[in-house]
CSV table of C-alpha atoms and ligand atoms in Angstrom, one decimal:
chain,number,residue,atom,x,y,z
A,1278,MET,CA,95.2,109.0,121.2
A,1279,ARG,CA,93.7,108.5,117.8
A,1280,LYS,CA,90.0,107.5,117.7
A,1281,LEU,CA,89.7,105.3,114.6
A,1282,SER,CA,87.1,104.3,112.1
A,1283,ILE,CA,88.5,101.5,109.9
A,1284,LEU,CA,86.8,101.3,106.6
A,1285,GLY,CA,87.5,97.9,105.0
A,1286,SER,CA,88.7,96.3,108.3
A,1287,THR,CA,88.5,92.7,107.1
A,1288,GLY,CA,90.9,93.2,104.2
A,1289,SER,CA,94.7,93.0,104.0
A,1290,ILE,CA,95.3,96.7,105.0
A,1291,GLY,CA,92.3,96.6,107.5
A,1292,ARG,CA,93.7,93.6,109.3
A,1293,GLN,CA,97.2,95.1,109.5
A,1294,THR,CA,95.8,98.3,110.9
A,1295,LEU,CA,94.2,96.3,113.7
A,1296,GLU,CA,97.6,94.7,114.3
A,1297,VAL,CA,99.0,98.2,115.0
A,1298,ALA,CA,96.0,99.1,117.2
A,1299,ARG,CA,96.4,95.7,119.1
A,1300,LYS,CA,100.0,96.4,119.9
A,1301,ALA,CA,99.3,99.8,121.5
A,1302,PRO,CA,95.8,99.9,123.0
A,1303,GLU,CA,96.8,103.0,124.9
A,1304,ASP,CA,97.4,104.9,121.7
A,1305,PHE,CA,94.2,104.0,119.8
A,1306,THR,CA,90.5,103.3,120.2
A,1307,VAL,CA,88.7,101.4,117.5
A,1308,GLU,CA,85.3,103.1,117.3
A,1309,ALA,CA,84.0,101.6,114.1
A,1310,LEU,CA,84.7,98.9,111.6
A,1311,THR,CA,83.3,98.2,108.1
A,1312,CYS,CA,83.4,95.5,105.4
A,1313,ASP,CA,81.7,94.4,102.3
A,1314,SER,CA,80.4,91.0,103.3
A,1315,ASP,CA,83.0,89.0,105.3
A,1316,ILE,CA,81.1,88.9,108.6
A,1317,GLU,CA,83.0,86.0,109.9
A,1318,THR,CA,86.2,88.1,110.1
A,1319,LEU,CA,84.3,91.2,111.2
A,1320,TYR,CA,82.6,89.2,114.1
A,1321,GLU,CA,86.0,88.2,115.4
A,1322,GLN,CA,87.2,91.8,115.1
A,1323,ILE,CA,84.2,93.1,117.0
A,1324,VAL,CA,84.6,90.6,119.8
A,1325,GLU,CA,88.2,91.7,120.2
A,1326,PHE,CA,87.9,95.5,119.7
A,1327,ARG,CA,84.3,96.1,120.8
A,1328,PRO,CA,83.7,99.1,118.5
A,1329,ARG,CA,80.6,101.2,119.1
A,1330,VAL,CA,79.4,100.8,115.5
A,1331,CYS,CA,80.0,98.6,112.5
A,1332,SER,CA,78.7,98.6,108.9
A,1333,VAL,CA,78.4,95.8,106.4
A,1334,VAL,CA,77.5,96.7,102.8
A,1335,ARG,CA,75.4,93.7,102.1
A,1336,GLU,CA,72.1,94.0,104.0
A,1337,ASP,CA,71.4,90.3,104.4
A,1338,LYS,CA,74.9,89.9,105.9
A,1339,ALA,CA,74.4,92.9,108.2
A,1340,LYS,CA,71.2,91.3,109.6
A,1341,GLU,CA,72.9,88.0,110.1
A,1342,LEU,CA,75.7,89.7,112.0
A,1343,SER,CA,73.3,91.7,114.1
A,1344,GLY,CA,71.6,88.5,115.2
A,1345,ARG,CA,74.9,86.9,116.2
A,1346,LEU,CA,76.0,89.9,118.2
A,1347,LYS,CA,72.7,90.1,120.0
A,1348,SER,CA,72.9,86.4,121.0
A,1349,ALA,CA,76.4,87.0,122.3
A,1350,GLY,CA,75.3,90.0,124.3
A,1351,ILE,CA,77.5,92.4,122.4
A,1352,ASP,CA,75.9,95.9,121.9
A,1353,THR,CA,77.8,97.1,118.8
A,1354,GLU,CA,75.3,98.8,116.5
A,1355,VAL,CA,75.2,97.3,112.9
A,1356,LEU,CA,74.5,99.5,109.9
A,1357,SER,CA,74.5,98.6,106.3
A,1358,GLY,CA,74.7,99.8,102.7
A,1359,ARG,CA,76.4,102.9,101.3
A,1360,VAL,CA,74.8,105.0,104.0
A,1361,GLY,CA,76.3,102.8,106.7
A,1362,ASN,CA,79.8,103.5,105.2
A,1363,ILE,CA,79.2,107.3,105.3
A,1364,THR,CA,77.8,107.2,108.8
A,1365,VAL,CA,80.7,105.3,110.1
A,1366,ALA,CA,83.1,107.7,108.3
A,1367,THR,CA,81.6,110.8,109.9
A,1368,LEU,CA,80.9,109.7,113.6
A,1369,ASP,CA,81.3,112.4,116.1
A,1370,SER,CA,83.4,110.1,118.3
A,1371,ILE,CA,86.2,109.6,115.8
A,1372,ASP,CA,89.0,111.9,114.6
A,1373,THR,CA,90.6,109.7,112.0
A,1374,ILE,CA,89.4,107.3,109.3
A,1375,VAL,CA,91.5,104.6,107.8
A,1376,GLY,CA,90.6,104.3,104.1
A,1377,ALA,CA,91.2,100.6,103.4
A,1378,ILE,CA,88.2,99.9,101.2
A,1379,VAL,CA,89.3,98.6,97.8
A,1380,GLY,CA,88.3,100.5,94.6
A,1381,PHE,CA,86.1,103.5,93.8
A,1382,ALA,CA,83.7,102.6,96.6
A,1383,GLY,CA,86.2,104.1,99.0
A,1384,LEU,CA,85.8,107.6,97.6
A,1385,GLU,CA,82.4,108.6,98.9
A,1386,PRO,CA,83.0,107.8,102.6
A,1387,VAL,CA,86.4,109.6,102.4
A,1388,TYR,CA,84.8,112.7,100.8
A,1389,HIS,CA,82.2,112.8,103.6
A,1390,ALA,CA,84.8,112.3,106.3
A,1391,VAL,CA,86.9,115.2,105.0
A,1392,LEU,CA,83.7,117.4,105.0
A,1393,LYS,CA,83.2,116.5,108.6
A,1394,GLY,CA,86.8,117.5,109.5
A,1395,LYS,CA,88.3,114.0,110.0
A,1396,ASP,CA,92.0,113.2,109.3
A,1397,ILE,CA,92.4,110.6,106.5
A,1398,ALA,CA,94.9,107.8,106.7
A,1399,LEU,CA,94.6,106.6,103.1
A,1400,ALA,CA,95.5,103.2,101.6
A,1401,ASN,CA,92.7,103.3,99.0
A,1402,LYS,CA,94.6,104.8,96.0
A,1403,GLU,CA,91.5,104.7,93.7
A,1404,THR,CA,90.0,107.5,95.8
A,1405,LEU,CA,92.8,109.9,94.7
A,1406,VAL,CA,93.0,108.6,91.2
A,1407,ALA,CA,89.3,109.1,90.5
A,1408,GLY,CA,88.7,112.1,92.9
A,1409,GLY,CA,92.1,113.7,93.8
A,1410,ASP,CA,91.2,117.0,92.2
A,1411,ILE,CA,88.2,117.3,94.5
A,1412,ILE,CA,89.6,115.6,97.7
A,1413,MET,CA,93.0,117.4,97.9
A,1414,PRO,CA,91.6,121.0,97.7
A,1415,LEU,CA,89.0,119.9,100.3
A,1416,ILE,CA,91.7,118.6,102.6
A,1417,ARG,CA,93.4,121.9,102.5
A,1418,GLU,CA,90.1,123.9,102.9
A,1419,LYS,CA,89.1,121.9,105.9
A,1420,GLY,CA,92.6,121.9,107.4
A,1421,VAL,CA,92.6,118.1,108.0
A,1422,MET,CA,95.6,115.8,107.5
A,1423,MET,CA,96.1,113.4,104.6
A,1424,LEU,CA,98.2,110.6,106.0
A,1425,PRO,CA,99.4,108.3,103.2
A,1426,ILE,CA,99.6,104.6,103.8
A,1427,ASP,CA,100.6,103.3,100.4
A,1428,SER,CA,104.2,102.2,101.0
A,1429,GLU,CA,105.7,104.3,98.2
A,1430,HIS,CA,103.8,107.4,99.2
A,1431,SER,CA,104.7,106.9,102.8
A,1432,ALA,CA,108.3,106.7,101.7
A,1433,ILE,CA,108.1,109.9,99.6
A,1434,TRP,CA,106.3,111.6,102.5
A,1435,GLN,CA,109.0,110.6,105.0
A,1436,CYS,CA,111.8,111.7,102.5
A,1437,LEU,CA,110.1,115.1,102.0
A,1438,LYS,CA,109.9,115.8,105.7
A,1439,GLY,CA,111.8,119.0,106.4
A,1440,GLU,CA,112.5,119.7,102.7
A,1441,LYS,CA,111.1,122.7,100.9
A,1442,ARG,CA,108.6,121.7,98.3
A,1443,GLU,CA,110.2,123.9,95.6
A,1444,ASP,CA,113.5,121.9,96.1
A,1445,LEU,CA,111.8,118.7,94.9
A,1446,ASP,CA,113.1,117.9,91.4
A,1447,ARG,CA,111.7,114.4,90.7
A,1448,ILE,CA,110.1,111.5,92.5
A,1449,LEU,CA,111.5,108.0,91.8
A,1450,ILE,CA,108.7,105.6,92.6
A,1451,THR,CA,109.9,102.1,93.0
A,1452,ALA,CA,108.0,99.0,91.8
A,1453,SER,CA,108.7,95.3,92.4
A,1454,GLY,CA,107.9,94.6,88.7
A,1455,GLY,CA,105.3,92.0,89.8
A,1456,PRO,CA,105.2,88.3,88.9
A,1457,PHE,CA,105.6,88.9,85.1
A,1458,ARG,CA,108.7,91.2,85.2
A,1459,GLY,CA,110.9,90.6,82.1
A,1460,MET,CA,108.2,88.7,80.2
A,1461,SER,CA,107.3,89.5,76.5
A,1462,ARG,CA,103.9,90.4,75.2
A,1463,GLN,CA,103.7,86.9,73.7
A,1464,GLN,CA,104.4,85.3,77.1
A,1465,LEU,CA,101.7,87.5,78.7
A,1466,GLU,CA,99.1,86.1,76.4
A,1467,SER,CA,99.0,82.8,78.2
A,1468,VAL,CA,99.5,83.7,81.9
A,1469,THR,CA,96.9,82.3,84.3
A,1470,VAL,CA,95.0,83.9,87.2
A,1471,GLN,CA,97.0,81.7,89.6
A,1472,ASP,CA,100.3,83.0,88.1
A,1473,ALA,CA,99.0,86.6,88.4
A,1474,LEU,CA,97.9,86.2,92.0
A,1475,HIS,CA,101.4,85.0,93.0
A,1476,HIS,CA,103.2,88.2,93.9
A,1477,PRO,CA,106.9,87.8,94.5
A,1478,THR,CA,107.3,90.2,97.5
A,1479,TRP,CA,103.9,91.5,98.8
A,1480,ASN,CA,100.9,89.7,100.2
A,1481,MET,CA,97.8,91.8,99.4
A,1482,GLY,CA,94.2,91.7,98.4
A,1483,GLY,CA,93.2,90.2,95.0
A,1484,LYS,CA,92.5,93.4,93.1
A,1485,ILE,CA,95.8,95.1,93.9
A,1486,THR,CA,97.7,91.9,93.2
A,1487,ILE,CA,96.3,91.8,89.7
A,1488,ASP,CA,97.1,95.5,89.3
A,1489,SER,CA,100.6,94.7,90.3
A,1490,ALA,CA,100.8,92.0,87.6
A,1491,THR,CA,99.6,94.4,84.9
A,1492,MET,CA,101.6,97.2,86.4
A,1493,MET,CA,98.4,99.3,86.6
A,1494,ASN,CA,99.2,99.6,90.3
A,1495,LYS,CA,102.2,101.7,89.5
A,1496,GLY,CA,100.1,103.7,87.0
A,1497,LEU,CA,97.6,104.4,89.7
A,1498,GLU,CA,100.4,105.2,92.2
A,1499,ILE,CA,101.9,107.8,89.8
A,1500,ILE,CA,98.6,109.7,89.8
A,1501,GLU,CA,98.2,109.2,93.5
A,1502,ALA,CA,101.7,110.8,94.0
A,1503,HIS,CA,100.8,113.6,91.6
A,1504,HIS,CA,97.8,114.5,93.9
A,1505,LEU,CA,99.5,114.0,97.2
A,1506,TYR,CA,102.7,115.9,96.4
A,1507,GLY,CA,101.5,118.4,93.8
A,1508,ILE,CA,104.0,117.3,91.1
A,1509,GLU,CA,103.3,116.6,87.4
A,1510,CYS,CA,103.2,113.0,86.4
A,1511,SER,CA,106.0,113.6,83.9
A,1512,ARG,CA,108.3,114.3,86.9
A,1513,ILE,CA,107.7,110.9,88.4
A,1514,ASP,CA,109.9,108.1,87.2
A,1515,VAL,CA,109.2,104.4,87.7
A,1516,VAL,CA,112.2,102.4,89.0
A,1517,VAL,CA,111.8,98.7,89.0
A,1518,HIS,CA,113.4,97.3,92.1
A,1519,PRO,CA,112.5,93.7,92.5
A,1520,GLN,CA,113.7,93.3,96.2
A,1521,SER,CA,111.1,95.8,97.4
A,1522,VAL,CA,113.5,97.2,100.1
A,1523,ILE,CA,113.7,100.8,98.9
A,1524,HIS,CA,110.0,101.9,99.0
A,1525,SER,CA,110.7,105.1,96.9
A,1526,MET,CA,113.1,107.9,96.5
A,1527,ILE,CA,113.0,111.7,95.9
A,1528,ARG,CA,115.6,113.7,94.0
A,1529,LEU,CA,116.2,117.3,95.1
A,1530,LYS,CA,117.3,120.1,92.9
A,1531,ASP,CA,120.9,119.8,94.0
A,1532,GLY,CA,121.0,116.2,92.8
A,1533,SER,CA,120.7,114.6,96.3
A,1534,VAL,CA,118.6,111.4,96.3
A,1535,LEU,CA,116.9,110.4,99.5
A,1536,ALA,CA,115.4,106.9,99.9
A,1537,GLN,CA,113.3,105.2,102.6
A,1538,MET,CA,114.0,101.5,103.3
A,1539,GLY,CA,112.4,98.7,105.1
A,1540,LYS,CA,111.1,95.1,104.8
A,1541,PRO,CA,108.1,94.7,102.5
A,1542,SER,CA,105.4,95.0,105.2
A,1543,MET,CA,102.5,97.4,105.3
A,1544,VAL,CA,102.5,97.5,109.1
A,1545,LEU,CA,105.2,100.1,109.1
A,1546,PRO,CA,103.6,102.6,106.7
A,1547,ILE,CA,100.3,102.2,108.5
A,1548,GLU,CA,102.1,102.9,111.8
A,1549,VAL,CA,103.9,105.9,110.4
A,1550,ALA,CA,100.6,107.4,109.2
A,1551,LEU,CA,98.7,106.7,112.5
A,1552,TYR,CA,101.5,108.1,114.8
A,1553,TYR,CA,102.3,111.2,112.7
A,1554,PRO,CA,104.0,113.5,113.6
A,1555,ASP,CA,105.4,111.2,116.3
A,1556,ARG,CA,107.0,107.8,115.8
A,1557,GLY,CA,105.5,104.6,117.2
A,1558,PRO,CA,107.0,101.5,118.8
A,1559,SER,CA,108.9,98.9,116.9
A,1560,ILE,CA,106.3,96.4,115.7
A,1561,VAL,CA,107.9,94.7,112.6
A,1562,LYS,CA,111.3,93.1,112.6
A,1563,GLU,CA,113.9,95.8,111.7
A,1564,PHE,CA,115.5,96.0,108.3
A,1565,ASP,CA,118.9,94.4,108.3
A,1566,PRO,CA,121.2,95.4,105.5
A,1567,PHE,CA,123.4,92.3,105.9
A,1568,GLU,CA,120.6,89.8,105.3
A,1569,ALA,CA,121.3,87.8,102.1
A,1570,ALA,CA,118.1,88.8,100.4
A,1571,THR,CA,118.7,92.4,100.8
A,1572,SER,CA,122.4,92.6,100.2
A,1573,ASN,CA,121.9,92.8,96.4
A,1574,LEU,CA,119.7,95.7,95.5
A,1575,THR,CA,119.0,96.2,91.8
A,1576,PHE,CA,117.3,98.8,89.7
A,1577,GLU,CA,115.9,98.7,86.1
A,1578,ALA,CA,113.6,100.6,83.9
A,1579,CYS,CA,109.9,99.7,83.5
A,1580,ASP,CA,109.2,98.4,80.0
A,1581,THR,CA,106.1,100.4,79.1
A,1582,GLU,CA,105.9,98.8,75.7
A,1583,VAL,CA,105.1,95.5,77.5
A,1584,PHE,CA,103.2,97.0,80.4
A,1585,ARG,CA,101.3,99.6,78.4
A,1586,LEU,CA,98.9,100.6,81.2
A,1587,VAL,CA,101.7,102.5,82.8
A,1588,LYS,CA,102.0,104.6,79.7
A,1589,LEU,CA,98.2,105.1,79.7
A,1590,ALA,CA,98.4,106.3,83.3
A,1591,TYR,CA,100.9,108.9,82.4
A,1592,GLU,CA,98.7,110.1,79.6
A,1593,THR,CA,95.4,110.2,81.6
A,1594,GLY,CA,97.2,111.6,84.6
A,1595,ASP,CA,98.6,114.5,82.6
A,1596,LYS,CA,95.2,115.2,80.9
A,1597,GLY,CA,93.5,115.1,84.3
A,1598,GLY,CA,89.8,115.9,84.6
A,1599,LEU,CA,87.7,112.7,84.3
A,1600,TYR,CA,90.3,110.7,82.3
A,1601,PRO,CA,91.8,108.9,85.3
A,1602,THR,CA,88.3,108.2,86.6
A,1603,VAL,CA,87.4,106.4,83.4
A,1604,MET,CA,90.7,104.5,83.4
A,1605,ASN,CA,90.2,103.4,87.0
A,1606,ALA,CA,86.6,102.3,86.5
A,1607,ALA,CA,87.4,100.3,83.4
A,1608,ASN,CA,90.3,98.7,85.2
A,1609,GLU,CA,88.1,97.7,88.1
A,1610,SER,CA,85.6,96.1,85.8
A,1611,ALA,CA,88.3,94.3,83.8
A,1612,VAL,CA,90.1,93.0,86.9
A,1613,ARG,CA,86.9,91.7,88.3
A,1614,ALA,CA,86.2,89.9,85.0
A,1615,TYR,CA,89.7,88.5,84.9
A,1616,LEU,CA,89.4,87.2,88.4
A,1617,ASP,CA,86.1,85.6,87.4
A,1618,GLY,CA,87.8,83.8,84.5
A,1619,LYS,CA,85.8,85.8,81.9
A,1620,ILE,CA,88.7,87.4,80.0
A,1621,LYS,CA,92.4,86.8,79.4
A,1622,PHE,CA,95.2,88.7,81.0
A,1623,LEU,CA,95.9,91.1,78.1
A,1624,ASP,CA,92.1,91.8,77.7
A,1625,ILE,CA,92.4,93.8,80.9
A,1626,GLU,CA,94.6,96.3,79.1
A,1627,ARG,CA,92.5,96.2,75.9
A,1628,THR,CA,89.3,96.9,77.9
A,1629,VAL,CA,90.9,99.9,79.7
A,1630,PHE,CA,92.4,101.4,76.6
A,1631,GLU,CA,89.1,101.1,74.6
A,1632,THR,CA,87.0,102.5,77.3
A,1633,VAL,CA,89.2,105.5,77.7
A,1634,GLU,CA,89.1,106.1,73.9
A,1635,LYS,CA,85.4,105.6,73.6
A,1636,MET,CA,84.5,108.0,76.5
A,1637,ASP,CA,86.9,110.7,75.4
A,1638,PRO,CA,84.3,112.9,73.6
A,1639,ASP,CA,81.9,112.6,76.5
A,1640,ILE,CA,84.3,113.6,79.2
A,1641,LYS,CA,86.5,116.1,77.3
A,1642,ASN,CA,84.6,119.2,78.4
A,1643,MET,CA,82.8,118.0,81.4
A,1644,ASN,CA,83.0,119.9,84.7
A,1645,LEU,CA,84.7,118.0,87.6
A,1646,THR,CA,82.4,117.6,90.6
A,1647,ILE,CA,81.8,114.8,93.0
A,1648,GLU,CA,78.6,114.0,91.0
A,1649,THR,CA,80.2,114.0,87.6
A,1650,ILE,CA,82.9,111.7,88.9
A,1651,ALA,CA,80.3,109.2,90.3
A,1652,GLN,CA,78.3,109.3,87.0
A,1653,THR,CA,81.4,108.9,84.9
A,1654,ASP,CA,82.6,106.0,87.0
A,1655,LYS,CA,79.2,104.3,86.4
A,1656,ASP,CA,79.2,105.0,82.7
A,1657,ALA,CA,82.7,103.7,82.2
A,1658,ARG,CA,81.9,100.5,84.1
A,1659,ILE,CA,78.8,99.9,81.9
A,1660,TYR,CA,80.9,100.4,78.7
A,1661,ALA,CA,83.7,98.2,80.0
A,1662,ASP,CA,81.3,95.5,81.0
A,1663,GLU,CA,79.6,95.5,77.6
A,1664,LEU,CA,82.9,95.3,76.0
A,1665,ILE,CA,83.8,92.3,78.2
A,1666,ALA,CA,80.5,90.6,77.4
A,1667,GLY,CA,81.2,90.9,73.7
A,1668,LYS,CA,78.3,93.2,73.1
A,1669,ILE,CA,80.6,95.8,71.6
A,1670,LYS,CA,83.1,94.8,68.9
A,1671,SER,CA,86.3,96.7,68.8
B,308,NAD,P1,91.3,93.7,100.3
B,308,NAD,O1,90.5,93.1,99.1
B,308,NAD,O2,92.1,92.7,101.1
B,308,NAD,O3,90.2,94.3,101.3
B,308,NAD,C1,89.3,95.3,100.9
B,308,NAD,C2,88.4,95.6,102.1
B,308,NAD,O4,87.4,96.5,101.6
B,308,NAD,C3,87.6,94.4,102.7
B,308,NAD,O5,87.5,94.6,104.1
B,308,NAD,C4,86.3,94.5,102.0
B,308,NAD,O6,85.2,93.9,102.8
B,308,NAD,C5,86.1,96.0,102.0
B,308,NAD,N1,85.1,96.5,101.0
B,308,NAD,C6,85.1,96.2,99.6
B,308,NAD,N2,84.1,96.9,99.1
B,308,NAD,C7,83.5,97.7,100.0
B,308,NAD,C8,82.5,98.6,100.1
B,308,NAD,N3,81.8,98.9,99.0
B,308,NAD,N4,82.2,99.2,101.3
B,308,NAD,C9,82.9,98.9,102.4
B,308,NAD,N5,83.9,98.0,102.4
B,308,NAD,C10,84.2,97.4,101.3
B,308,NAD,O7,92.1,94.9,99.7
B,308,NAD,P2,93.5,95.5,100.3
B,308,NAD,O8,94.6,94.8,99.7
B,308,NAD,O9,93.4,95.6,101.8
B,308,NAD,O10,93.5,96.9,99.7
B,308,NAD,C11,92.7,98.0,100.2
B,308,NAD,C12,93.1,99.3,99.5
B,308,NAD,O11,94.4,99.6,99.9
B,308,NAD,C13,93.1,99.2,98.0
B,308,NAD,O12,92.7,100.4,97.4
B,308,NAD,C14,94.6,99.0,97.7
B,308,NAD,O13,95.0,99.5,96.4
B,308,NAD,C15,95.3,99.7,98.8
B,308,NAD,N6,96.6,99.2,99.2
B,308,NAD,C16,96.7,97.9,99.6
B,308,NAD,C17,98.0,97.4,99.9
B,308,NAD,C18,98.2,96.1,100.5
B,308,NAD,O14,99.3,95.7,100.8
B,308,NAD,N7,97.2,95.2,100.6
B,308,NAD,C19,99.1,98.3,99.8
B,308,NAD,C20,98.9,99.6,99.4
B,308,NAD,C21,97.7,100.0,99.1
B,309,MG,MG1,102.1,100.7,96.8
């Protein structure tokens, strides 16, 4: 039985994790839940799963939730703020955390959970992009498990099972191509937030949906795979596969290509992570190769001249150090601004490129520690926000 703390339980991954836990109460206990501010959803989850502890980042919302729980006679303890997240990630009563917070905010609780010897089921790719060089060695040092949830990385993990690492030649990471696949730069100038939020195959949180539209999501995933599987970014190819049936492939040194397939649903990769090394029950409808939608599988290259953030991810991923941290932070700021209607679609890319360029001299020779990562993330956001506010002219 896994004893879970689910960080970011009200989001898309958090809710699907609870779907897995709901199906098999004999296999999981839900000890703790957290969110940023959506206490309506969190309240319902607490009523159903009765965790010992929960945490809400916003203090006013935490107080409100605490009052509601008391009135209902529910004794779940309510914590708040950054400290609340860390407490919930390091409870003695848990063995596994599910990292389903969106963005860099997920790194700190994951770091503390590893220090405390917890297994990490990780959806939050920004944690590895910004802090992979610290987190992965710590995972090995502490002897805990890193259980990938991101569907591509779950696919790669499953394909690699039983293979010798030195036999891995390349990773072929698949991408749906997002809502703007095939568009020109000129067409991208005028796409709206509504267009960008309309993903063709996946139903996800707002930030990752915009990342899928810019293809930054694939860029982040290349760096995520580099950390998880110890392979250089230059040995990871992006394969655009609009049907999202093959979740990724590996090529071995003899030329064999192994793929993992399934319907586009995150429930299965969550389940694979949480049951590892066993296999859980069938929860999602099985993949049927004869269904019309899946009978025609196609593959194409990613146009990195149109979706330039993918190219930048290869560059920052190869440089390593604090470069991916800066790229990730600038991207988070820019995506927020785009969702708030402050900038246009291609300004996301412009903001990220300019922030990486501007911060290059500052970060070039900086040591990599958890503190320098946090400080660099802050600095990059400040620079990106000033760029967005028009205080800095490019
Ligand atoms: P979401 O926006 O739907 O949910 C995010 C969750 O994080 C919410 O519960 C929110 O309250 C919480 N949160 C935000 N800031 C927080 C903070 N500072 N402290 C505590 N909680 C906080 O996002 P999502 O789509 O579920 O994605 C979560 C992560 O999983 C992202 O890193 C994303 O890239 C990754 N991921 C998501 C999917 C997917 O299908 N949704 C697939 C693969 C990977
Ligand atoms: Mg993915």
